[in-house]
Coordinates of C-alpha atoms and ligand atoms in Angstrom, one line a residue:
M1 CA -26.9 3.6 25.5
N2 CA -23.9 2.1 25.9
E3 CA -20.7 2.8 28.6
M4 CA -17.6 1.4 27.7
S5 CA -14.4 2.3 30.5
K6 CA -12.3 3.4 28.1
P7 CA -8.3 1.7 28.0
G8 CA -6.0 3.5 30.4
A9 CA -3.7 6.6 29.3
E10 CA -1.0 4.3 29.9
A11 CA -2.0 1.7 27.7
K12 CA -2.1 4.8 24.7
S13 CA 1.3 5.8 25.5
G14 CA 2.7 1.7 25.5
H15 CA 2.5 0.5 29.5
N16 CA -0.2 -1.7 28.2
A17 CA -1.5 -3.3 32.3
P18 CA -4.0 -6.0 31.2
G19 CA -7.4 -5.1 32.1
S20 CA -10.6 -4.9 31.1
A21 CA -13.3 -2.8 29.5
T22 CA -17.2 -2.9 30.5
L23 CA -20.0 -2.4 28.3
T24 CA -23.4 -1.8 30.0
L25 CA -26.5 -2.0 27.8
D26 CA -28.7 0.2 29.5
G27 CA -32.6 -0.5 30.9
T28 CA -31.2 -4.7 30.8
G29 CA -28.9 -5.2 33.3
K30 CA -27.0 -6.5 30.2
S31 CA -23.6 -6.1 30.8
V32 CA -20.0 -7.9 28.8
T33 CA -16.3 -8.1 30.5
L34 CA -14.3 -6.8 27.4
P35 CA -10.9 -8.3 28.4
L36 CA -7.8 -5.5 27.3
V37 CA -5.4 -6.9 24.4
P38 CA -1.9 -5.6 25.2
G39 CA 0.2 -4.8 22.3
T40 CA 3.5 -4.1 22.6
I41 CA 3.4 -0.5 22.1
G42 CA 0.1 1.1 21.4
P43 CA -3.6 2.2 22.5
A44 CA -4.6 -1.9 23.7
V45 CA -7.0 -3.2 22.3
A46 CA -10.4 -4.6 23.8
D47 CA -11.8 -7.7 22.5
I48 CA -15.6 -7.6 21.6
R49 CA -15.9 -11.1 20.5
K50 CA -18.6 -11.4 23.6
V51 CA -20.2 -8.6 22.7
Y52 CA -23.1 -10.5 20.2
P53 CA -23.1 -13.7 22.1
E54 CA -23.6 -12.1 25.6
L55 CA -25.9 -9.1 24.1
G56 CA -27.2 -9.7 21.2
I57 CA -26.0 -6.2 19.7
F58 CA -23.0 -5.6 17.0
T59 CA -20.6 -3.3 17.2
F60 CA -20.9 -0.7 13.8
D61 CA -17.0 0.9 12.8
P62 CA -17.8 1.8 9.2
G63 CA -14.5 2.1 7.5
Y64 CA -12.5 0.6 10.9
G65 CA -10.9 3.6 12.3
G66 CA -11.7 2.2 16.2
T67 CA -11.4 -1.7 15.3
A68 CA -8.5 -3.7 14.5
A69 CA -9.4 -6.7 12.6
T70 CA -5.7 -8.6 13.3
E71 CA -2.8 -9.1 15.3
S72 CA 0.3 -8.5 13.6
K73 CA 3.9 -8.7 14.1
I74 CA 4.7 -6.4 11.5
T75 CA 4.1 -2.8 11.4
Y76 CA 3.4 -0.3 13.8
I77 CA 1.6 3.3 13.3
D78 CA 2.1 6.0 15.4
G79 CA -0.1 8.1 13.4
D80 CA -0.3 11.2 15.8
A81 CA 3.5 10.9 16.2
G82 CA 4.2 10.2 13.2
I83 CA 5.9 7.1 13.5
L84 CA 6.1 4.2 11.4
L85 CA 8.4 1.1 12.7
H86 CA 8.6 -2.5 10.5
R87 CA 9.4 -5.1 12.6
G88 CA 10.7 -2.4 15.3
Y89 CA 13.1 -0.8 12.7
P90 CA 12.1 3.3 13.1
I91 CA 11.5 3.7 8.3
E92 CA 13.9 6.6 8.8
Q93 CA 17.0 4.3 9.3
L94 CA 15.7 1.4 7.5
A95 CA 15.4 3.6 4.7
E96 CA 19.2 4.5 5.3
K97 CA 20.6 1.2 6.0
C98 CA 18.4 -0.6 4.4
S99 CA 18.0 -2.3 0.8
F100 CA 14.6 -3.0 -0.8
L101 CA 15.3 -6.8 -0.2
E102 CA 16.7 -6.6 3.0
V103 CA 13.6 -4.2 3.9
A104 CA 11.8 -7.3 2.3
Y105 CA 13.3 -10.5 4.1
L106 CA 12.6 -7.9 7.2
L107 CA 9.1 -7.8 7.0
L108 CA 8.9 -11.8 5.5
N109 CA 11.0 -13.3 8.4
G110 CA 11.0 -11.2 10.5
E111 CA 14.4 -10.1 11.2
L112 CA 16.9 -8.1 8.9
P113 CA 19.2 -11.1 7.4
N114 CA 23.2 -12.2 7.4
K115 CA 24.9 -11.8 4.8
A116 CA 24.4 -15.4 4.0
Q117 CA 21.0 -15.6 4.6
M118 CA 21.4 -12.6 2.6
A119 CA 22.7 -14.1 -0.5
E120 CA 20.9 -16.6 -0.4
F121 CA 17.5 -14.8 -0.6
D122 CA 19.0 -12.4 -3.5
T123 CA 19.6 -16.0 -5.1
G124 CA 15.7 -16.4 -3.9
V125 CA 14.2 -13.6 -5.6
T126 CA 17.0 -13.8 -8.5
R127 CA 15.5 -16.9 -9.8
H128 CA 12.4 -15.7 -10.5
T129 CA 12.6 -12.7 -12.4
M130 CA 11.1 -14.0 -15.6
I131 CA 7.7 -14.8 -16.2
H132 CA 6.2 -18.0 -17.5
E133 CA 6.7 -17.5 -21.7
Q134 CA 3.0 -18.0 -22.6
L135 CA 2.1 -15.7 -20.3
R136 CA 3.5 -12.7 -22.0
R137 CA 0.8 -14.2 -24.1
F138 CA -1.9 -12.4 -22.7
Y139 CA -0.2 -9.0 -22.7
D140 CA -1.6 -9.3 -26.5
G141 CA -4.9 -9.9 -25.5
F142 CA -4.7 -6.6 -24.2
R143 CA -5.1 -3.0 -25.9
R144 CA -2.9 -1.2 -25.9
D145 CA -4.5 2.3 -24.1
A146 CA -5.2 -0.1 -21.0
H147 CA -4.1 1.3 -17.7
P148 CA -1.0 -1.0 -16.6
M149 CA -3.0 -1.3 -13.4
A150 CA -5.4 -3.3 -15.4
V151 CA -3.4 -5.3 -17.0
M152 CA -1.4 -6.1 -13.4
T153 CA -4.7 -7.2 -12.1
G154 CA -5.1 -9.7 -14.9
V155 CA -1.4 -10.5 -15.9
V156 CA -0.9 -11.4 -11.9
G157 CA -4.4 -13.2 -10.9
A158 CA -3.1 -15.0 -13.8
M159 CA -0.7 -16.2 -12.4
S160 CA -2.6 -19.0 -10.7
A161 CA -2.8 -20.7 -14.4
F162 CA 1.1 -21.3 -14.5
Y163 CA 2.5 -21.2 -11.0
H164 CA 0.4 -25.0 -10.1
D165 CA 3.4 -26.1 -8.1
S166 CA 3.3 -23.5 -5.5
L167 CA -0.4 -23.0 -4.4
D168 CA -0.7 -25.5 -1.8
I169 CA -1.3 -22.8 1.5
N170 CA -1.1 -25.4 4.1
D171 CA 2.7 -26.2 2.3
P172 CA 5.2 -23.6 4.2
E173 CA 7.3 -23.8 1.3
H174 CA 5.2 -23.5 -1.2
R175 CA 4.3 -20.2 1.0
R176 CA 8.6 -19.2 0.5
I177 CA 8.1 -20.3 -3.3
S178 CA 4.6 -18.4 -4.3
A179 CA 6.8 -14.5 -2.1
F180 CA 9.9 -15.5 -3.6
R181 CA 8.2 -15.7 -7.4
L182 CA 5.4 -12.4 -6.5
I183 CA 8.8 -10.5 -5.2
A184 CA 10.9 -11.5 -8.2
K185 CA 8.2 -11.5 -11.0
V186 CA 5.7 -8.7 -10.5
P187 CA 8.5 -5.9 -11.3
T188 CA 8.7 -8.2 -14.8
I189 CA 4.9 -7.9 -15.2
A190 CA 4.9 -3.8 -13.9
A191 CA 7.5 -3.1 -16.8
W192 CA 6.1 -5.3 -19.2
A193 CA 3.0 -3.6 -18.5
Y194 CA 4.7 -0.6 -19.9
K195 CA 7.1 -1.4 -22.3
Y196 CA 3.7 -3.4 -24.4
S197 CA 1.6 0.6 -23.1
I198 CA 4.5 2.2 -26.3
G199 CA 4.6 -0.6 -28.2
Q200 CA 8.2 -1.3 -27.7
P201 CA 9.8 -4.6 -27.1
F202 CA 10.0 -6.6 -24.4
M203 CA 13.4 -6.4 -22.1
Y204 CA 14.3 -9.9 -20.2
P205 CA 15.4 -8.9 -16.5
R206 CA 18.5 -9.0 -15.8
N207 CA 20.1 -11.2 -13.0
D208 CA 23.8 -9.1 -12.0
L209 CA 21.2 -5.8 -11.2
S210 CA 20.2 -5.2 -8.2
Y211 CA 16.3 -4.9 -7.7
A212 CA 15.7 -1.5 -8.2
E213 CA 18.2 -1.9 -11.2
N214 CA 17.1 -4.6 -13.2
F215 CA 12.9 -2.4 -13.0
L216 CA 14.9 0.8 -14.4
Y217 CA 16.7 -1.1 -16.6
M218 CA 13.4 -3.3 -18.2
M219 CA 11.2 -0.2 -17.6
N220 CA 13.9 1.9 -19.5
A221 CA 16.0 -0.3 -21.9
V222 CA 15.7 -1.3 -24.8
P223 CA 17.2 -3.7 -27.9
A224 CA 19.0 -1.8 -29.9
E225 CA 21.4 0.4 -27.2
P226 CA 23.0 0.1 -24.3
Y227 CA 21.5 1.0 -21.1
N228 CA 23.1 2.5 -17.7
V229 CA 21.2 2.2 -14.6
S230 CA 22.7 5.6 -12.6
P231 CA 23.5 4.6 -9.2
V232 CA 21.1 8.4 -7.9
L233 CA 17.9 6.9 -9.9
A234 CA 18.2 3.5 -8.8
R235 CA 18.8 4.5 -4.9
A236 CA 15.8 6.6 -5.2
M237 CA 14.4 4.0 -6.9
D238 CA 15.0 1.7 -4.2
R239 CA 14.1 4.4 -1.6
I240 CA 10.3 4.2 -2.7
L241 CA 10.0 1.1 -2.8
I242 CA 10.9 0.4 1.0
L243 CA 9.0 3.2 1.4
H244 CA 6.0 1.2 0.0
A245 CA 6.9 -1.4 1.3
D246 CA 4.4 -2.2 3.5
H247 CA 1.8 0.6 6.3
E248 CA 0.2 -2.0 8.5
Q249 CA -3.8 -3.4 7.8
N250 CA -4.6 -0.5 4.4
A251 CA -7.1 -0.9 2.4
S252 CA -5.1 -3.0 -0.6
T253 CA -3.6 -5.3 2.7
S254 CA -6.6 -6.3 4.3
T255 CA -8.0 -6.9 0.6
V256 CA -5.5 -9.0 0.6
R257 CA -6.1 -10.5 3.7
L258 CA -9.4 -11.2 3.4
A259 CA -9.3 -13.1 0.4
G260 CA -6.7 -14.8 1.9
S261 CA -8.8 -15.9 5.2
T262 CA -11.0 -17.5 2.4
G263 CA -8.5 -20.1 1.7
A264 CA -7.5 -18.4 -2.1
N265 CA -4.3 -19.4 -3.4
P266 CA -1.3 -15.7 -3.1
F267 CA -1.4 -15.0 -7.0
A268 CA -5.0 -13.9 -6.9
C269 CA -4.5 -12.8 -3.2
I270 CA -2.2 -10.4 -4.3
A271 CA -5.0 -9.3 -7.5
A272 CA -7.3 -8.6 -5.4
G273 CA -4.5 -5.9 -3.5
I274 CA -3.5 -4.6 -6.7
A275 CA -7.2 -3.7 -7.8
S276 CA -7.5 -2.6 -3.7
L277 CA -4.7 -0.5 -4.3
W278 CA -5.7 1.2 -7.8
G279 CA -8.5 3.7 -6.2
P280 CA -7.3 7.7 -5.9
A281 CA -7.5 7.4 -2.0
H282 CA -6.1 4.7 -1.7
G283 CA -2.7 4.3 -4.7
G284 CA -3.9 6.0 -7.3
A285 CA -3.0 9.4 -4.9
N286 CA 0.5 9.8 -6.7
E287 CA -1.3 9.5 -9.5
A288 CA -3.8 12.1 -8.8
V289 CA -1.4 14.1 -7.5
L290 CA 0.2 15.1 -10.9
K291 CA -3.4 15.5 -12.6
M292 CA -3.8 17.8 -10.0
L293 CA -0.8 20.5 -10.4
A294 CA -1.3 19.9 -14.0
E295 CA -4.5 21.5 -13.4
I296 CA -3.3 23.7 -11.0
G297 CA -0.4 25.0 -13.8
H298 CA 0.7 28.1 -11.9
P299 CA 0.8 28.8 -8.3
K300 CA -1.2 32.2 -9.1
N301 CA -4.2 29.4 -9.4
I302 CA -3.6 28.4 -5.9
P303 CA -5.0 30.1 -3.9
D304 CA -8.4 29.5 -6.3
F305 CA -7.8 25.6 -6.4
I306 CA -7.7 25.7 -2.4
A307 CA -11.0 27.3 -2.9
K308 CA -13.2 24.7 -4.6
V309 CA -11.4 21.9 -2.2
K310 CA -12.1 23.4 0.8
D311 CA -15.8 24.4 -0.4
K312 CA -18.2 21.1 0.6
N313 CA -20.3 20.7 -2.5
S314 CA -16.9 20.4 -5.2
N315 CA -15.9 17.5 -3.8
V316 CA -12.1 18.0 -4.7
R317 CA -9.9 17.0 -2.7
L318 CA -5.9 18.2 -3.0
M319 CA -4.7 15.6 -3.2
G320 CA -1.2 13.8 -1.5
F321 CA -2.2 15.3 1.8
G322 CA -4.3 13.4 4.2
H323 CA -4.4 9.8 5.7
R324 CA -6.6 7.7 8.2
V325 CA -4.1 7.2 10.4
Y326 CA -1.5 9.6 10.4
K327 CA -2.0 13.7 11.6
N328 CA 0.7 15.1 10.9
F329 CA 3.6 14.6 9.0
D330 CA 3.9 11.2 6.6
P331 CA 7.1 10.2 8.1
R332 CA 7.3 9.0 4.4
A333 CA 6.7 12.6 3.1
K334 CA 9.8 13.5 4.7
I335 CA 11.9 10.8 3.4
L336 CA 10.8 11.2 0.1
Q337 CA 10.8 15.6 0.3
E338 CA 15.1 14.8 0.3
T339 CA 14.7 12.1 -2.0
C340 CA 13.0 14.5 -3.9
H341 CA 15.6 17.3 -4.3
E342 CA 18.9 14.4 -5.0
V343 CA 17.0 13.6 -7.5
L344 CA 16.5 16.7 -9.4
T345 CA 19.9 17.6 -8.7
E346 CA 21.3 14.9 -10.3
L347 CA 18.6 14.8 -13.0
G348 CA 20.4 18.7 -13.4
I349 CA 16.6 20.3 -13.2
K350 CA 17.2 22.9 -11.4
D351 CA 13.4 24.8 -12.5
E352 CA 10.9 21.9 -11.8
P353 CA 7.7 24.2 -12.6
L354 CA 5.4 21.2 -11.0
L355 CA 8.2 20.9 -7.8
D356 CA 7.9 24.9 -7.5
L357 CA 4.0 24.3 -7.4
A358 CA 4.1 21.3 -5.2
M359 CA 6.1 23.4 -2.8
E360 CA 3.7 26.4 -2.5
L361 CA 0.9 24.0 -2.1
E362 CA 2.7 22.7 0.4
K363 CA 3.7 26.4 2.2
I364 CA -0.1 27.4 2.2
A365 CA -1.9 23.7 3.6
T366 CA 0.5 23.1 6.3
H367 CA -0.6 26.8 7.4
D368 CA -3.7 27.1 6.3
E369 CA -6.5 26.4 9.7
Y370 CA -8.3 24.3 7.5
F371 CA -6.1 22.1 7.1
V372 CA -4.3 22.5 10.2
S373 CA -7.3 22.1 12.4
R374 CA -8.1 19.1 10.3
K375 CA -4.7 17.9 10.7
L376 CA -3.8 17.1 7.2
Y377 CA -0.3 16.6 6.4
P378 CA 1.1 16.3 3.0
N379 CA 1.5 11.8 3.0
V380 CA 3.7 9.6 1.0
D381 CA 2.7 10.4 -2.6
F382 CA 2.9 14.0 -2.8
Y383 CA 6.3 13.6 -3.2
S384 CA 6.8 10.3 -4.9
G385 CA 4.7 11.8 -8.2
I386 CA 6.9 14.3 -8.5
I387 CA 10.5 12.0 -8.3
L388 CA 8.6 9.7 -10.4
K389 CA 7.6 12.2 -12.9
A390 CA 11.5 14.3 -12.5
M391 CA 13.0 10.6 -13.2
G392 CA 11.4 10.1 -16.3
I393 CA 8.2 7.6 -15.2
P394 CA 5.2 7.7 -17.1
T395 CA 1.8 8.8 -14.4
S396 CA 0.3 5.6 -16.2
M397 CA 3.6 4.0 -14.7
F398 CA 2.7 5.6 -10.7
T399 CA 0.2 3.3 -9.4
V400 CA 2.2 0.2 -10.8
L401 CA 5.4 0.3 -9.0
F402 CA 3.6 1.5 -6.0
A403 CA 2.3 -2.3 -6.0
V404 CA 5.7 -3.7 -6.9
A405 CA 7.6 -2.2 -3.6
R406 CA 3.7 -2.8 -2.3
T407 CA 3.4 -7.1 -3.4
T408 CA 6.3 -7.7 -0.2
G409 CA 4.3 -6.5 2.5
W410 CA 1.1 -8.3 1.0
I411 CA 2.5 -11.4 0.9
S412 CA 4.7 -11.0 4.3
Q413 CA 1.1 -9.7 5.9
W414 CA -0.7 -13.5 3.8
K415 CA 2.4 -15.4 5.5
E416 CA 2.1 -14.5 8.8
M417 CA -2.2 -15.2 8.0
M418 CA -1.4 -17.6 7.1
E419 CA 1.3 -19.1 9.9
D420 CA -1.4 -18.1 12.3
P421 CA -3.3 -20.6 14.2
S422 CA -6.7 -18.4 15.5
Q423 CA -7.2 -17.3 11.9
R424 CA -10.8 -17.4 10.3
I425 CA -12.8 -16.4 7.7
G426 CA -13.0 -12.8 7.5
R427 CA -16.8 -12.5 7.6
P428 CA -17.6 -9.2 8.7
R429 CA -22.1 -7.7 9.6
Q430 CA -23.3 -5.1 9.0
V431 CA -26.8 -2.5 10.4
Y432 CA -29.7 -4.0 8.1
T433 CA -31.2 -0.8 6.7
G434 CA -33.4 -1.7 4.4
A435 CA -36.9 -3.0 4.2
P436 CA -38.6 -5.5 7.1
L437 CA -40.1 -8.4 6.0
R438 CA -43.0 -8.4 3.4
D439 CA -44.5 -10.2 0.7
V440 CA -43.9 -10.5 -2.8
P441 CA -46.7 -9.0 -4.8
T442 CA -47.8 -9.9 -8.0
A443 CA -47.4 -9.0 -11.0
A444 CA -50.9 -7.5 -11.2
E445 CA -50.7 -5.7 -7.8
R446 CA -47.7 -4.1 -8.7
G447 CA -48.9 -1.9 -11.4
Ligands
ACO501 N1 -8.6 17.9 0.6 C1 -9.4 18.4 1.9 N2 -10.0 18.1 2.7 C2 -9.8 16.4 3.3 C3 -9.0 16.1 2.8 C4 -8.2 16.3 1.3 N3 -6.9 15.8 1.1 N4 -8.8 14.1 2.8 C5 -9.6 14.8 4.1 N5 -10.5 15.4 4.0 C6 -10.8 16.5 5.0 C7 -12.5 16.0 5.1 O1 -13.4 16.7 4.0 C8 -13.6 16.3 6.6 O2 -13.5 16.7 7.1 P1 -14.8 17.5 7.8 O3 -14.9 17.1 8.9 O4 -14.8 19.0 7.5 O5 -15.9 16.2 6.7 C9 -12.4 15.3 7.3 O6 -10.7 16.5 6.9 C10 -11.5 13.9 8.1 O7 -11.6 13.5 6.1 P2 -11.7 11.8 6.2 O8 -12.7 12.5 5.0 O9 -12.9 11.7 7.3 O10 -10.6 11.7 6.7 P3 -10.1 10.5 5.9 O11 -9.6 9.4 7.0 O12 -11.7 9.1 6.0 O13 -9.8 9.8 4.6 C11 -8.0 9.5 2.7 C12 -8.0 9.8 4.8 C13 -8.8 8.6 2.4 C14 -6.9 9.6 2.5 C15 -8.2 11.8 2.8 O14 -7.4 12.6 3.6 C16 -7.3 11.5 1.5 O15 -9.1 11.6 0.6 N6 -7.7 12.5 1.0 C17 -6.3 12.9 -0.4 C18 -6.2 11.4 -1.5 C19 -5.1 10.8 -0.8 O16 -4.2 11.2 -0.8 N7 -4.9 9.9 -0.7 C20 -3.3 8.8 -0.2 C21 -3.7 8.0 0.9 S1 -1.9 7.6 1.6 C22 -2.2 5.7 0.6 O17 -2.9 5.7 1.0 C23 -0.1 5.6 0.2

C-alpha cells in the first residue's frame, strides 16, 4: 500500500547527503515528504512527524527495530560491523586506555577529562559514596532471600525521598549533583544488598580506593580482618564496568528516557531503568547464562541442548547469544573473552568446567547453520557471567553489577534529554485491534 523511497546507500555508509523520502497513500493521491535527518555516521533517519497529521495513519514498529526515538551524541553502534563508539571513541580503546570514571566523565560531559577535570570529578564522586544513614534501615525491611535487583530497585527509588536538595530537574546544578550521587552511591547500595543477603555487616565505602577497588572491597571485605584488593581483579572489574557503561537506546535506557520525559526526578528514572534491566532478555542474561551452563552440565549434553534451542516449541534460547542490534560479534564480548583468560590465570584456575563448556558452546554455535544464518553471535553477557563467577561474585549479583555500570549511561542519557529544548513527553501510539464501539449490556442481558 505504501511506498517509501529508501535512504540511499551513501547514507548507510555515513555520507548523509540531506534529502527526503516520500510516503504515498495508495488510492488517495495523498503523499507526504519526509525530510531525511542525517547523523554524523550511520543511516539517515526519515522524520515521520508529518505522517499522521497529513495522511491520517500511524507508523507501526513493534519493538522499535527501525525507529529512532531520539537524537543523541553519546553512543554509536554499527551492529553489522560490530562497532561501538562512545562520543566517537572505539570501546576497545576506551577499555584499554581509560578508567571507568574517565569513561563516566566522557559519557556525561562529551570529552575525556584533563588531569584537573579528572581530579575534580573523582573528588565529586568520592565525596558522595556514603548513603544517608536512615536509608540503611530500608534493608531491614527486605527478606534476606530477596533478589538483590529487587532491593536495588527499591533503595535507588527511595533516594528520591532523601536527596531533596538535588531534585529540581530544571536546575543544572541539581542535575549535576544528582549524577554524582547516583554514580557514587549505586556501588554502595549494590554491595549492601549483597551483604544483607548473606547476613554480613555492611562495609562503608573507602574513599582512598578506586571506584572498582572500592566496590570489590565493599562486596568482599569484613570488619574482622584486612582485605587487599587484587590489582588484576580490580582492573577486570573496571573493564566490565566500562563495557557495560552505555549502549545507546536499549530497553532500560529507553525506559529511563521515557520516565524522564514526564519530568520525573532522576532517582525515580534510574529505579525504572533498573527494573527494566532485570529481565533475562536484557541485563538478566548474564545470570541466565550461568544457570544455562549449570543446566547443561557437561559438553556431552550440548547437542541435546542445541536441539532444544532450535525447537520453536521449546521456548529455550541460547542465553548470551544474539542481540537486537549486533548482527556480528559484539565488540564487548571480544574484549571480555581476553579478560576472562586474564582473570582465570590470575586466580590460578586452569580447568574451569564452565569455561570449557562455554568455549565448546561458542565453537558449536558459531558454526551451526541455525545461528550463523540468524547472525546470532555471543554477546557481552556470555563472558561477563563466567568472569564474575570466577571472581567469586554470586550469580544473583551479576545483573546488579550491570546496573552499577549502566547507571552512568542512564544518567548521561537523562542529562542529555533534559538539556534538549525539543524534548517532549514520550507517548507512543498503537494499532487498536480490540472490540469496536458497543453498548454496555445490563447484568440481566449478560446472563
Ligand atoms: N537462541 C536461539 N535463537 C535465537 C536467539 C537465541 N539466543 N536469539 C534469537 N534467536 C532466533 C529467534 O528465535 C528468531 O528465529 P526465527 O527467525 O526462526 O523466528 C531469530 O533468531 C530472530 O530473533 P528475534 O527474537 O527477532 O531477535 P530480537 O532482536 O527480538 O532479540 C534478543 C534479541 C532478545 C537479545 C535475543 O537474541 C535473545 O533472547 N537472546 C538471549 C538473551 C540474551 O543473551 N540477552 C542479552 C542481550 S545483550 C544485553 O542486553 C546486554
